[in-house]
Each structure stands twice: as structure tokens, then as C-alpha cells.
Coordinates of C-alpha atoms in Angstrom, one line a residue:
M19 CA 38.2 -54.4 38.2
G20 CA 41.4 -52.8 39.3
S21 CA 44.5 -54.6 38.1
E22 CA 48.3 -53.9 38.2
G23 CA 51.4 -55.2 36.5
R24 CA 54.5 -56.2 38.3
S25 CA 57.6 -54.0 38.5
W26 CA 60.8 -55.9 38.9
N27 CA 64.4 -54.6 38.9
G28 CA 67.3 -56.9 38.2
A29 CA 67.3 -60.3 39.9
G30 CA 65.3 -59.3 42.9
V31 CA 62.5 -57.0 44.2
C32 CA 64.0 -53.5 44.2
A33 CA 62.7 -51.3 47.0
A34 CA 63.6 -47.7 47.7
A35 CA 61.6 -48.0 50.9
G36 CA 60.2 -45.8 53.6
G37 CA 62.8 -45.4 56.3
F38 CA 62.4 -47.2 59.6
D39 CA 63.7 -44.6 62.0
G40 CA 65.8 -45.8 64.9
V41 CA 66.1 -49.4 63.7
S42 CA 69.4 -51.1 64.0
S43 CA 69.8 -54.3 62.0
G44 CA 71.1 -57.1 64.2
G45 CA 73.1 -60.0 62.8
E46 CA 74.7 -60.6 59.4
E47 CA 72.5 -59.6 56.4
K48 CA 73.0 -61.3 53.0
P49 CA 71.0 -62.0 49.9
T50 CA 68.9 -65.1 50.6
T51 CA 66.8 -67.6 48.6
A52 CA 63.2 -66.7 48.9
A53 CA 60.2 -69.1 49.2
V54 CA 57.9 -68.4 46.3
A55 CA 54.2 -69.3 46.6
A56 CA 53.0 -72.3 44.7
G57 CA 51.5 -71.3 41.4
A58 CA 53.5 -68.1 41.2
P59 CA 54.2 -66.9 37.6
A60 CA 57.4 -68.2 36.1
D61 CA 59.0 -64.7 35.9
V62 CA 59.0 -64.4 39.7
P63 CA 62.6 -64.4 40.9
T64 CA 63.7 -67.0 43.4
S65 CA 66.2 -64.8 45.1
A66 CA 65.9 -61.4 46.6
A67 CA 69.0 -59.4 46.5
S68 CA 67.6 -56.1 47.7
V69 CA 64.7 -56.3 50.2
D70 CA 65.2 -56.2 53.9
I71 CA 62.6 -55.6 56.6
S72 CA 64.5 -55.0 59.9
L73 CA 62.8 -55.7 63.1
P74 CA 61.1 -54.6 65.2
L75 CA 59.3 -52.0 63.1
P76 CA 58.5 -49.0 65.3
E77 CA 55.5 -46.6 65.0
M78 CA 56.5 -44.1 62.3
T79 CA 55.3 -41.4 60.0
P80 CA 55.7 -42.8 56.4
H81 CA 58.0 -40.9 54.2
I82 CA 59.9 -41.5 51.0
M83 CA 63.6 -42.4 51.6
Q84 CA 65.9 -43.8 48.9
V85 CA 67.7 -46.8 50.5
T86 CA 68.9 -50.2 49.6
L87 CA 67.5 -53.0 51.7
L88 CA 68.6 -56.6 52.0
L89 CA 66.7 -59.7 53.1
P90 CA 68.3 -61.3 56.2
L91 CA 69.1 -65.0 56.0
N92 CA 66.1 -65.9 58.3
S93 CA 63.5 -64.4 56.0
D94 CA 61.5 -65.3 53.0
F95 CA 58.8 -63.9 50.8
L96 CA 55.6 -65.2 49.2
V97 CA 53.9 -63.9 46.1
L98 CA 50.3 -63.3 47.3
A99 CA 49.1 -61.8 44.1
R100 CA 50.4 -59.9 41.1
G101 CA 52.7 -57.3 42.5
V102 CA 52.0 -58.2 46.1
L103 CA 54.5 -59.9 48.4
K104 CA 54.4 -61.1 51.9
V105 CA 57.8 -60.6 53.5
S106 CA 58.4 -62.6 56.7
V107 CA 61.3 -62.4 59.1
K108 CA 62.0 -64.5 62.2
E109 CA 63.3 -62.6 65.3
D110 CA 66.0 -64.1 67.5
T111 CA 63.2 -65.0 69.9
G112 CA 61.6 -67.2 67.3
N113 CA 58.7 -64.9 66.7
E114 CA 57.8 -64.3 63.0
F115 CA 56.9 -60.8 61.8
S116 CA 55.3 -60.3 58.4
V117 CA 54.6 -57.3 56.2
T118 CA 53.1 -56.8 52.8
V119 CA 55.1 -55.2 50.0
R120 CA 52.9 -53.8 47.1
L121 CA 54.8 -53.1 43.9
Y122 CA 53.2 -50.7 41.4
G123 CA 53.0 -51.9 37.9
P124 CA 54.5 -50.0 35.0
N125 CA 52.3 -47.2 33.6
T126 CA 49.7 -47.5 36.3
D127 CA 50.1 -43.8 36.9
L128 CA 48.0 -43.3 33.7
V129 CA 44.9 -44.7 35.5
I130 CA 45.8 -44.2 39.2
D131 CA 46.5 -41.0 41.1
R132 CA 49.3 -42.2 43.4
K133 CA 49.5 -38.8 45.3
R134 CA 45.8 -39.0 46.1
E135 CA 46.1 -42.6 47.2
L136 CA 49.0 -41.9 49.5
Q137 CA 47.4 -38.9 51.0
A138 CA 44.3 -41.0 52.0
I139 CA 46.0 -44.2 53.3
P140 CA 47.1 -42.7 56.7
Y141 CA 43.7 -41.4 57.5
L142 CA 41.9 -44.6 56.4
S143 CA 44.4 -46.6 58.4
A144 CA 43.8 -44.4 61.5
A145 CA 40.1 -45.1 61.1
G146 CA 40.7 -48.8 61.1
F147 CA 40.6 -49.6 57.4
G148 CA 43.1 -51.7 55.6
A149 CA 46.7 -52.5 56.6
R150 CA 48.8 -50.0 58.5
L151 CA 51.1 -48.0 56.3
L152 CA 54.8 -48.6 57.3
G153 CA 56.7 -47.1 54.4
I154 CA 56.7 -45.7 50.9
F155 CA 59.2 -46.4 48.2
E156 CA 59.6 -45.3 44.6
N157 CA 57.3 -47.9 43.0
G158 CA 55.3 -49.2 45.9
I159 CA 54.5 -49.3 49.6
V160 CA 55.1 -51.4 52.7
Q161 CA 52.1 -52.3 54.9
S162 CA 51.3 -54.5 57.9
F163 CA 50.2 -58.0 57.0
I164 CA 46.5 -58.8 57.4
N165 CA 45.8 -62.4 58.5
A166 CA 42.6 -63.1 56.6
R167 CA 41.3 -64.7 53.5
T168 CA 40.2 -62.9 50.3
L169 CA 36.5 -63.1 49.6
S170 CA 35.1 -64.7 46.5
P171 CA 32.3 -63.2 44.4
A172 CA 30.0 -65.8 45.8
D173 CA 30.9 -64.7 49.4
M174 CA 29.9 -61.1 48.5
R175 CA 26.4 -62.3 47.5
E176 CA 25.9 -64.2 50.8
P177 CA 23.3 -62.2 52.8
R178 CA 25.2 -62.3 56.1
I179 CA 28.5 -61.1 54.5
A180 CA 26.7 -58.6 52.3
A181 CA 25.2 -57.0 55.4
E182 CA 28.7 -56.7 57.0
I183 CA 30.0 -55.1 53.8
A184 CA 27.2 -52.6 53.8
K185 CA 27.8 -51.7 57.5
E186 CA 31.6 -51.3 56.9
L187 CA 31.0 -49.2 53.8
H188 CA 28.7 -46.9 55.8
R189 CA 31.6 -46.4 58.3
F190 CA 34.1 -46.0 55.4
H191 CA 32.0 -43.3 53.8
L192 CA 32.2 -41.3 57.2
V193 CA 36.0 -40.9 57.0
D194 CA 37.2 -37.4 56.4
I195 CA 40.2 -37.0 54.1
P196 CA 41.7 -33.5 54.1
G197 CA 41.7 -31.5 50.9
S198 CA 39.1 -30.9 48.3
K199 CA 35.8 -32.7 48.7
E200 CA 34.9 -32.2 45.1
P201 CA 33.7 -35.6 43.5
Q202 CA 36.2 -36.9 41.1
L203 CA 34.2 -39.4 39.1
W204 CA 33.3 -37.4 36.1
S205 CA 36.7 -35.7 36.0
D206 CA 38.4 -39.1 36.0
I207 CA 36.1 -40.4 33.3
F208 CA 36.7 -37.4 31.0
K209 CA 40.5 -37.8 31.6
F210 CA 40.2 -41.5 30.7
L211 CA 38.1 -40.6 27.6
K212 CA 40.7 -38.1 26.4
K213 CA 43.6 -40.7 26.8
A214 CA 41.6 -43.5 25.4
S215 CA 40.6 -41.6 22.2
A216 CA 44.2 -40.8 21.3
L217 CA 45.8 -44.3 21.5
K218 CA 47.8 -45.9 18.7
F219 CA 48.0 -49.7 18.3
E220 CA 50.8 -51.4 16.4
D221 CA 49.0 -54.8 16.6
S222 CA 46.7 -55.0 13.5
E223 CA 43.9 -56.9 15.3
K224 CA 43.8 -54.5 18.2
R225 CA 44.0 -51.6 15.8
M226 CA 41.0 -52.9 13.8
G227 CA 38.9 -53.4 16.9
Y228 CA 39.9 -50.0 18.3
E229 CA 38.9 -48.2 15.0
T230 CA 35.3 -49.4 15.4
I231 CA 34.8 -47.4 18.6
S232 CA 32.9 -44.1 18.3
F233 CA 34.4 -41.8 20.9
R234 CA 31.9 -39.1 19.9
E235 CA 29.1 -41.5 20.9
I236 CA 30.8 -42.3 24.2
R237 CA 31.4 -38.6 25.0
D238 CA 27.7 -37.9 24.3
E239 CA 26.6 -40.8 26.5
V240 CA 28.9 -39.6 29.4
K241 CA 27.5 -36.1 29.2
E242 CA 23.9 -37.2 29.2
L243 CA 24.4 -39.6 32.1
K244 CA 26.3 -36.9 34.1
D245 CA 23.4 -34.5 33.5
L246 CA 20.8 -37.0 34.6
S247 CA 22.8 -38.1 37.7
D248 CA 23.4 -34.5 38.8
L249 CA 19.6 -34.1 39.1
L250 CA 19.6 -36.8 41.8
H251 CA 21.8 -34.6 44.2
T252 CA 23.6 -37.7 45.4
P253 CA 25.6 -37.4 48.7
V254 CA 29.3 -37.1 48.1
V255 CA 31.5 -39.3 50.3
Y256 CA 35.1 -40.6 50.3
A257 CA 34.6 -43.7 48.2
H258 CA 36.6 -46.8 47.7
N259 CA 35.6 -47.1 44.1
D260 CA 37.0 -50.7 43.6
L261 CA 35.1 -53.0 46.0
L262 CA 35.6 -56.2 44.1
S263 CA 36.0 -59.5 45.9
G264 CA 39.8 -59.3 45.8
N265 CA 39.7 -56.1 47.8
L266 CA 37.7 -57.6 50.6
M267 CA 39.2 -59.9 53.3
L268 CA 37.7 -61.8 56.1
N269 CA 39.2 -63.3 59.2
D270 CA 36.7 -66.1 59.9
L271 CA 37.8 -66.8 63.4
E272 CA 37.4 -63.1 64.5
G273 CA 34.6 -62.3 62.2
K274 CA 36.6 -59.2 61.1
L275 CA 36.0 -57.8 57.6
Y276 CA 38.7 -55.7 56.0
F277 CA 38.6 -53.3 53.0
I278 CA 42.0 -53.2 51.3
D279 CA 43.7 -51.5 48.3
F280 CA 42.6 -47.8 48.2
E281 CA 44.4 -46.9 44.9
Y282 CA 41.2 -45.8 43.2
G283 CA 39.8 -44.1 46.2
S284 CA 38.5 -40.5 45.9
Y285 CA 35.7 -38.3 46.8
S286 CA 32.8 -39.5 44.8
Y287 CA 29.1 -40.3 44.9
R288 CA 27.7 -42.7 47.4
G289 CA 25.6 -44.4 44.8
Y290 CA 28.5 -45.0 42.5
D291 CA 30.5 -46.8 45.2
I292 CA 27.6 -49.1 45.9
A293 CA 26.8 -49.7 42.2
N294 CA 30.4 -50.4 41.4
H295 CA 30.4 -53.1 44.2
F296 CA 27.2 -54.6 42.9
N297 CA 28.7 -54.8 39.4
E298 CA 31.4 -56.9 40.9
Y299 CA 28.9 -59.6 41.8
A300 CA 29.5 -60.7 38.2
G301 CA 32.8 -62.2 39.3
F302 CA 35.7 -63.3 37.2
D303 CA 33.3 -64.7 34.6
C304 CA 31.8 -61.3 34.1
D305 CA 28.3 -62.7 34.4
Y306 CA 26.3 -59.6 34.9
N307 CA 23.2 -61.7 35.4
M308 CA 24.5 -62.0 39.0
Y309 CA 23.8 -58.3 39.6
P310 CA 21.6 -58.3 42.8
D311 CA 17.9 -58.1 42.4
K312 CA 15.8 -55.4 44.2
D313 CA 15.3 -57.5 47.4
A314 CA 19.0 -58.2 47.7
Q315 CA 19.8 -54.5 47.1
Y316 CA 17.3 -53.4 49.7
H317 CA 18.9 -55.9 52.2
F318 CA 22.2 -54.2 51.5
F319 CA 20.7 -50.6 51.7
R320 CA 19.0 -51.3 55.1
N321 CA 22.3 -52.3 56.6
Y322 CA 24.2 -49.4 54.9
L323 CA 21.7 -46.7 55.8
Q324 CA 21.2 -47.8 59.5
P325 CA 23.7 -50.3 60.6
D326 CA 22.3 -50.4 64.1
G327 CA 18.7 -50.7 63.1
P328 CA 18.3 -52.0 59.5
S329 CA 14.6 -52.6 60.0
E330 CA 13.9 -49.0 60.8
V331 CA 14.9 -47.6 57.4
Q332 CA 12.1 -45.7 55.7
A333 CA 10.7 -46.9 52.4
Q334 CA 11.4 -43.5 50.7
D335 CA 15.0 -43.7 51.7
L336 CA 15.3 -47.2 50.2
E337 CA 13.7 -46.1 47.0
A338 CA 15.9 -43.0 46.6
L339 CA 19.1 -45.1 47.2
Y340 CA 17.8 -47.7 44.8
V341 CA 17.4 -45.2 42.0
E342 CA 20.7 -43.5 42.8
T343 CA 22.6 -46.8 42.8
N344 CA 21.1 -48.0 39.6
T345 CA 21.8 -44.8 37.7
F346 CA 25.5 -44.9 38.7
R347 CA 25.5 -48.6 37.7
L348 CA 26.0 -47.2 34.2
A349 CA 28.8 -44.9 35.2
S350 CA 30.7 -47.9 36.6
H351 CA 30.5 -49.7 33.3
I352 CA 31.8 -46.6 31.3
Y353 CA 34.6 -46.0 33.8
W354 CA 36.0 -49.4 33.6
A355 CA 35.4 -49.7 29.9
L356 CA 37.6 -46.7 29.3
W357 CA 40.1 -47.8 31.8
A358 CA 40.4 -51.1 29.9
L359 CA 41.2 -49.3 26.7
I360 CA 44.1 -47.5 28.2
Q361 CA 45.3 -50.8 29.8
A362 CA 45.0 -52.4 26.4
K363 CA 47.8 -50.1 25.2
V364 CA 50.1 -49.9 28.2
S365 CA 49.6 -53.0 30.4
P366 CA 52.2 -55.8 30.3
I367 CA 49.5 -58.2 31.7
D368 CA 48.4 -61.0 29.3
F369 CA 44.7 -60.1 29.4
D370 CA 42.2 -59.1 26.6
Y371 CA 41.6 -55.6 27.8
L372 CA 40.2 -54.5 24.4
G373 CA 37.7 -57.3 24.7
Y374 CA 36.9 -56.2 28.3
F375 CA 36.1 -52.7 27.0
F376 CA 33.6 -54.1 24.5
L377 CA 32.1 -56.2 27.3
R378 CA 31.6 -53.3 29.8
Y379 CA 30.5 -50.8 27.2
G380 CA 28.1 -53.4 25.8
E381 CA 26.7 -54.0 29.3
Y382 CA 26.2 -50.2 29.5
K383 CA 24.2 -50.1 26.3
K384 CA 22.2 -53.2 27.4
Q385 CA 21.2 -51.6 30.8
R386 CA 21.0 -47.9 29.6
E387 CA 17.3 -47.7 28.8
S388 CA 16.0 -49.4 32.0
C389 CA 18.4 -47.3 34.2
F390 CA 17.6 -44.0 32.5
S391 CA 13.9 -44.8 32.7
L392 CA 14.1 -45.5 36.4
A393 CA 15.8 -42.3 37.2
Q394 CA 13.6 -40.2 34.9
S395 CA 10.4 -41.7 36.4
F396 CA 11.7 -41.0 39.9
L397 CA 12.5 -37.4 39.1
S398 CA 9.1 -36.9 37.5
E399 CA 7.3 -38.1 40.6
L400 CA 9.4 -35.8 42.8
R401 CA 8.5 -32.8 40.6
N402 CA 4.8 -33.7 40.6
G403 CA 4.8 -34.1 44.4

């Protein structure tokens, strides 16, 4: 359920962008009227006084470089999503080149480790995941444009696509990112908990709702869940941690699936990444009755565990991953519940984040008994041989 605000500066998109070494800008460059996507928010500017993508873009090592860039006259941009722009430029030859510009929202550093994200992107890109990183600027990044459609929650539940997601996730989890391999899930949750428990709301309605929350109860729940999950000895992998439908793209003609947006990525638990994805089957209506049943989960697990031979997966491996995933199902609800509380205070987006906290924490409490019982029964059977 990752979400960002938009960061605008003045009348246009302000980019202090990664340098494009060795590029000379041909022709006259002036501010130009931009084409804004239909349905774009009213506060999107219709002119861009300070974005320029000079062509051709060479291979480069991304680095931060404070520069002012201008859109040439033969260019435009489309708002693809909140804080995401498609910038297109026509070359003299008539060919069109497009890049994606992602703008970080205000205060997102409270819930996203940008240093961790930017460290991982080049390695993920080299392994064939997401768009190629072209440049970094003060409040965002420039990447190659992916020609594909965003999946819907219904797409994710379709067995053929679910199998492809599972296979791609298997490959994603094999990527090696330099640095500490310590799982970050519980560290991030406790950081969120500390921030969320110290908020002050000026709005009286939000304040009343916030004051009903027992952070001591949440802290106790987190500790108990962590202790239980530790007993499962779950494999640690580099995890995406936000595989909702909006972060999955598909080129139908080529049959190519893309994972995008790695801002929540970190070393974490295999089962957490899968469980978090399954929770996103709920879609935009947050209908958690759409969480996959055991048969659908096993279909996913077979393709994840052995992409080249799903039918060869052993029953005990399926059961172990089933228990692992459905234990971390609870951690996903707590993570995004606490995330939502922080967003309720700092995000400029018109969304009921406080209500979303109660929704996710309520779902945690609803599923707690069955998920704890599943893990405890599994561990008891292991102890008893």
C-alpha cells in the first residue's frame, strides 16, 4: 500500500537531476507547454519551466548533480500517477524517446529509506528488474520508460499471471545487494511504532480517534508475533515489500512482466514478501475476503519454489511455506497500519489514513488467532517429530 505525495517547485517540475555526461543539447531550448494526461489532478501545472531531457542519453553511472534543466520545444510530459511523469522528446530524426521522472513526496523520508533504495536500484536494474536508472536528483529519480500496462488486483489473482509473478519473485529474491543482509522488517516496524506513538494531531476528529489507540497493546502484539516468527527460521532474501498491483506491469504483446518501484525494498523474510503480496489481492476496496485460499496459495508456491518444475515441489515444502506466509500475513497488516498513522499526520494526500490504520489493525486482530494457531501447531509437530 505504498503511496507518495507530489513535490512541486514553482510553476513547473523542479529537477536537480543526475548529470548526463557528454551530452550536448542541440537546438534552441525554451520553456514549453506540456501535455497533461486526461484526469490529472487540478494542481498539475500545464507548463514546465525547468525539466529537460537531452538526447541521446548515454550509458552512465547515476550520480547526484545540481543542475537546472529545460524542456525543449519538441517535448511534452504526461502525468502517469501521483508524482510520476512520462517525459517525451522527439529527436531531429523523428524518433521519440521517453523517460520516467519520479518525484518524491514531502515527508516520505519518514517512512522510506531513500539511501537504501538508491543503493539497491542499480543492482536490481542490472539483474533485469524495473526501469534502468538514468539519474538522481534532490527529490526524485529519472528512469527509462517501460512500455507496459499496470496490473489490476483482479489480474494478480488470475492463475496464469499469478504463476508468472511467483516465478519472477523467485528470481528477484536471488538478487544480491551489497551491504548488511540483516532483515529489516522488525527494525522498521519498531521505528514506525516509535514515530506513530508520538504524534500530535491538531484536527479534533483525528485527535479523538488517535487517542483510542493503545500503543502498549500494539507493542506487545509486535513482540509476540516476532518471537513466534523467529521460531520458523524463515529464509532471508532481498524483498520488494510492496508488490501491490500498481507495482506490477505487463507488456501483453511480449508477455513480459515487470516489478517496479523498489522504495520499500530491503533484506527481509521470504514469507513476508509473499504474504504482503497476497494481502494486496484485497485491491482498492480493501476486501480482505479476496486473500487467496490454500489451493491458490499452493499454486503460487509451486511456481515460486521450482519455476522450471512446479509439479515437482514436495508436500512438506509447500506446507512450510504456507505456515511461514500466513504467519507474516499478520506482520504485513501491522506494518501498513503503523505506516498509515504516520501518513495521517504528514501526508498532503487527501486520504483517510487514520481510517486505514483501523482497517489494517482490525484485520490483524481478526486473523490473529487462526494465524498464530497455524504456526504453533506446525512448530509443535516439528518438535514431536
